[in-house]
Coordinates of C-alpha atoms in Angstrom, one line a residue:
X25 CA 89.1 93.3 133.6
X26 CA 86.3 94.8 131.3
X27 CA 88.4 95.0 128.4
X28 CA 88.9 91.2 129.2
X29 CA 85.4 90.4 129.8
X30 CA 84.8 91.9 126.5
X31 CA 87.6 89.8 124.4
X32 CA 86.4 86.7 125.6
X33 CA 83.0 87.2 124.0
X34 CA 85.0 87.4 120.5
X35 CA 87.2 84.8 120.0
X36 CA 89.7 86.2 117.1
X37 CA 90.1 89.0 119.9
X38 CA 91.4 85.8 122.5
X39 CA 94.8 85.5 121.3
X40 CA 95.4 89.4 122.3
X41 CA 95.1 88.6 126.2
X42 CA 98.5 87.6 126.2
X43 CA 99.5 91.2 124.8
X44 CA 100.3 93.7 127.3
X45 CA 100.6 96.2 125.3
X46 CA 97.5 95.4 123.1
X47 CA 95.3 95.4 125.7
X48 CA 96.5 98.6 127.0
X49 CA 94.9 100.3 123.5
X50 CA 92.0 98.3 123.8
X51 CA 91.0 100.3 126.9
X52 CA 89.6 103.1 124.3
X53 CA 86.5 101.9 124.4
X54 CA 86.1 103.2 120.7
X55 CA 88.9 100.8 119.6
X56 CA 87.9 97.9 121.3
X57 CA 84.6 98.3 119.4
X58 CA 86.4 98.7 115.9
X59 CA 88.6 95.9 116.2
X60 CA 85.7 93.4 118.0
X61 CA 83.7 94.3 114.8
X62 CA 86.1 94.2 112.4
X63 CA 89.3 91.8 113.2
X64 CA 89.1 88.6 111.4
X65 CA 90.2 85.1 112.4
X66 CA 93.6 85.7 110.1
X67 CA 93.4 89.4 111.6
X68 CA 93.7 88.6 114.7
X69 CA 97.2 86.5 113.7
X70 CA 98.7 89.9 112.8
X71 CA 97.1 91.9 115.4
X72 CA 99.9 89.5 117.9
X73 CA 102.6 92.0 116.6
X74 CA 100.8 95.2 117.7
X75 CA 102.9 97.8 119.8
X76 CA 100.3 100.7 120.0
X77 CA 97.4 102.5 118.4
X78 CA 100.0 103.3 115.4
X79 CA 99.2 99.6 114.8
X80 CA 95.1 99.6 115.1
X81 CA 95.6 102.8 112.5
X82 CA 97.3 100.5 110.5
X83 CA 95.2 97.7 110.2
X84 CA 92.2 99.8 110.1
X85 CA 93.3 101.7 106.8
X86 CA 94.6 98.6 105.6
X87 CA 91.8 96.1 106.1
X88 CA 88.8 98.5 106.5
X89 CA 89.3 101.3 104.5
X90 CA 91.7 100.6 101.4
X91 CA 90.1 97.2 101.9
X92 CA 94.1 95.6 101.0
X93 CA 93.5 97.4 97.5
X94 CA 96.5 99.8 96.1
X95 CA 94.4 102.5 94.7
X96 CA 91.5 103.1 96.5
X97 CA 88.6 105.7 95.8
X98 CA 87.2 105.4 99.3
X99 CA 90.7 105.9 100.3
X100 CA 90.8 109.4 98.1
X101 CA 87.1 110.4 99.4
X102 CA 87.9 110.1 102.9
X103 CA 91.1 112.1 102.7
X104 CA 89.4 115.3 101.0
X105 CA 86.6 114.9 103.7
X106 CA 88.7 115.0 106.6
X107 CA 91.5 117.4 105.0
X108 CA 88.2 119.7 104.3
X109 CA 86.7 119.8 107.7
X110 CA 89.9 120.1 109.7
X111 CA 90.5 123.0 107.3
X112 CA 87.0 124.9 108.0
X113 CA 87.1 123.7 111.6
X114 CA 83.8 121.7 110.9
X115 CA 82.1 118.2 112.7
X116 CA 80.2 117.9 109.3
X117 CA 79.4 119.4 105.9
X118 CA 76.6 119.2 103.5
X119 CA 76.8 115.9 101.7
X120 CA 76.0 118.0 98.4
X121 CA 79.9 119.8 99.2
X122 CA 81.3 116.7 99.7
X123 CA 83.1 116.2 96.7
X124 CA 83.4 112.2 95.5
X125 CA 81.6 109.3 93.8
X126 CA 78.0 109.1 95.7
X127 CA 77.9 105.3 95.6
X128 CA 81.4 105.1 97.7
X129 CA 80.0 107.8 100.1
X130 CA 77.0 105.7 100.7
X131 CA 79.2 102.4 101.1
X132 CA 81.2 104.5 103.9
X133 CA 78.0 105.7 105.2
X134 CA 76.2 101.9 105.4
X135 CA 79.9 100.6 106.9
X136 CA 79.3 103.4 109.5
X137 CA 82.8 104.7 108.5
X138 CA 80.6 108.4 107.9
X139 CA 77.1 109.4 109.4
X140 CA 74.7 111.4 107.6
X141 CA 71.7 113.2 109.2
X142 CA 69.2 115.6 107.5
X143 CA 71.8 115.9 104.6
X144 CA 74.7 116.5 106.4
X145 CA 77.9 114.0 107.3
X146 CA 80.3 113.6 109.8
X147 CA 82.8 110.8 110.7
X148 CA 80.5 108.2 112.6
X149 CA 83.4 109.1 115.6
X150 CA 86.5 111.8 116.0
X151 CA 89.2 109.1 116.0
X152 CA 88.4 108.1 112.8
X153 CA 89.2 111.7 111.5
X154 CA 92.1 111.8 113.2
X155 CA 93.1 108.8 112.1
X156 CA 92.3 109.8 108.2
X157 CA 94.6 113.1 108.6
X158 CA 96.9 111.2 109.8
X159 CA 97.2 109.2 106.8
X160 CA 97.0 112.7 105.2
X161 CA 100.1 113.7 107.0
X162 CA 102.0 110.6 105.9
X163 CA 101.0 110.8 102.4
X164 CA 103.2 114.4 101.9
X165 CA 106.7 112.8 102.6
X166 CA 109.2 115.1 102.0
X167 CA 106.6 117.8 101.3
X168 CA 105.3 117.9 105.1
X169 CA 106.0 120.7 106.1
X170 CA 105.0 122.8 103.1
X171 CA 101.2 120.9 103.9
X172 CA 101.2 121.1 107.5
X173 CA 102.9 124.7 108.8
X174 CA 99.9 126.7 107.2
X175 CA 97.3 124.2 108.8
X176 CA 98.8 123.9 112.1
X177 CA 96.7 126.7 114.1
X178 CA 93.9 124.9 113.4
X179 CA 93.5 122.7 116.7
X180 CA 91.8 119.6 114.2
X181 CA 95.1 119.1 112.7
X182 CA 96.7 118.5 115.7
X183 CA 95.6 115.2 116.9
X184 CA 96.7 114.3 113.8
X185 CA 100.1 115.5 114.4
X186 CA 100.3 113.2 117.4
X187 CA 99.7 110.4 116.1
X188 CA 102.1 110.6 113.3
X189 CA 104.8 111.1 115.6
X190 CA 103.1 108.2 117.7
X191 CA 104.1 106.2 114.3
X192 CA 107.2 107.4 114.0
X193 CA 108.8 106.2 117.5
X194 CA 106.7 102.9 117.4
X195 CA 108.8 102.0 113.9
X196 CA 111.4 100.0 114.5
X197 CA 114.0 102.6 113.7
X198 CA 112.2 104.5 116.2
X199 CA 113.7 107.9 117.1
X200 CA 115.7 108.1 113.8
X201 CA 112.4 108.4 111.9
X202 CA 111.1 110.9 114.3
X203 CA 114.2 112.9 114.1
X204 CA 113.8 113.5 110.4
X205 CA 110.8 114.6 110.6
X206 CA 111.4 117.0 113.6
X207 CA 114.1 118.6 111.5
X208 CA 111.8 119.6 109.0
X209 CA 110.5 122.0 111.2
X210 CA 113.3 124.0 112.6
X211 CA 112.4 127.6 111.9
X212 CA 111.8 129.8 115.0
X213 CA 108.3 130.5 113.6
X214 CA 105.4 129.6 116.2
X215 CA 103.8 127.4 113.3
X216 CA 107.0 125.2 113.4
X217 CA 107.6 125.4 117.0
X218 CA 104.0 124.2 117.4
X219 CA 104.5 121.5 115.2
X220 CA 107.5 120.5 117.1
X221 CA 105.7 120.6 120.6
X222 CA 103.3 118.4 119.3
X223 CA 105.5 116.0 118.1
X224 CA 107.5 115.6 121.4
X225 CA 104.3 115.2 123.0
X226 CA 103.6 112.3 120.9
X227 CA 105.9 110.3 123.1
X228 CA 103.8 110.2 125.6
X229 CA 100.7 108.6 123.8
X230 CA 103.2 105.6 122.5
X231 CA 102.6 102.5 123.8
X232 CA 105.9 102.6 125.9
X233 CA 105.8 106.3 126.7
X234 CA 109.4 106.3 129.2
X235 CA 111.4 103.8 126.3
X236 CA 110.7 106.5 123.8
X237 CA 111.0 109.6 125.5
X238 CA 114.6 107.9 126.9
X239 CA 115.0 107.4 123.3
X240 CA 114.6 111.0 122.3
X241 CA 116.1 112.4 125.3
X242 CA 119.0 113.8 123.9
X243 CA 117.1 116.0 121.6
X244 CA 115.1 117.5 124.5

């Protein structure tokens, strides 16, 4: 009922009371306030065919961050930034160690996309670094593993993890995706095996946790 009081005070956001499932995401009170202050009239059109927060990721990167563009810097600043502070398991770094053109870091900065205080910056909120290195993840196709199994003791990437495997079953080929990529990690090596736990547990976070988890049953 408060995610509804809330949608009725932003009319793009109106059509999405009919969505079940969209509704459901909305509850993260963070994502209600990115896609109020964000979605467009047309956005909203699109936002009719969301399943999950795969999608909100989606149209966030799309709309907000690559800004519909094909090669984006802000896109490339935002991926070493996150890559960076998941690797040093830091909130923030010195802006003068943040490597990228100064005027896009500002941009991200006056868009509240990053936060800086006393020469420092951070992601304005932890779900938007998750989301980034989540991007990250999906950008090393067939090279995944090779990226990830080194990183995955570091508890920032693992978010991350989740909700690319959150993607994966909310595709429409579904568990064949996520199969794939679940085979690219079958050594009996705790990295892997971490990386495969993670995964699994990403059915649960989908927007129809017992569908997918029926759907990947067999490979339990």
């Amino acid at each position: 009922e408060e995610v509804l009081e809330v949608v009725q005070q932003f009319p793009p956001l109106a059509p999405l009371v009919r969505r079940p499932r969209v509704l459901s995401v909305l509850r993260n009170a963070k994502i209600l306030e990115v896609v109020a202050s964000r979605l467009t009239v047309a956005g909203a059109r699109d936002a009719l065919h969301w399943v999950g927060e795969s999608s909100v990721v989606e149209w966030w990167w799309s709309d907000v961050v690559k800004r519909n563009e094909h090669i984006s810097t802000r896109v490339t600043v935002l991926l070493e930034f996150a890559s960076t502070l998941a690797d040093e398991m830091a909130a923030e770094l010195p802006a003068e160690n943040v490597s990228g053109d100064s005027g896009v870091i500002s941009e991200l900065v006056s868009e509240r996309v990053l936060l800086e205080t006393d020469g420092r910056l951070r992601f304005a909120h932890d779900l938007y670094a998750d989301w980034v290195r989540q991007r990250k993840l999906m950008a090393q196709g067939h090279k995944l593993a090779e990226f990830l199994v080194p990183r995955i003791e570091t508890p920032f990437w693992h978010s991350a993890v989740r909700l690319l495997g959150v993607h994966l079953l909310e595709k429409n080929d579904g568990a064949a995706a996520w199969r794939q990529t679940l085979a690219m990690f079958d050594e009996k090596q705790t990295s892997a095996v971490r990386t495969r736990d993670l995964l699994i547990e990403a059915a649960a976070f989908t927007s129809d946790p017992l569908t997918n988890l029926e759907s990947i049953w067999p490979d339990l």
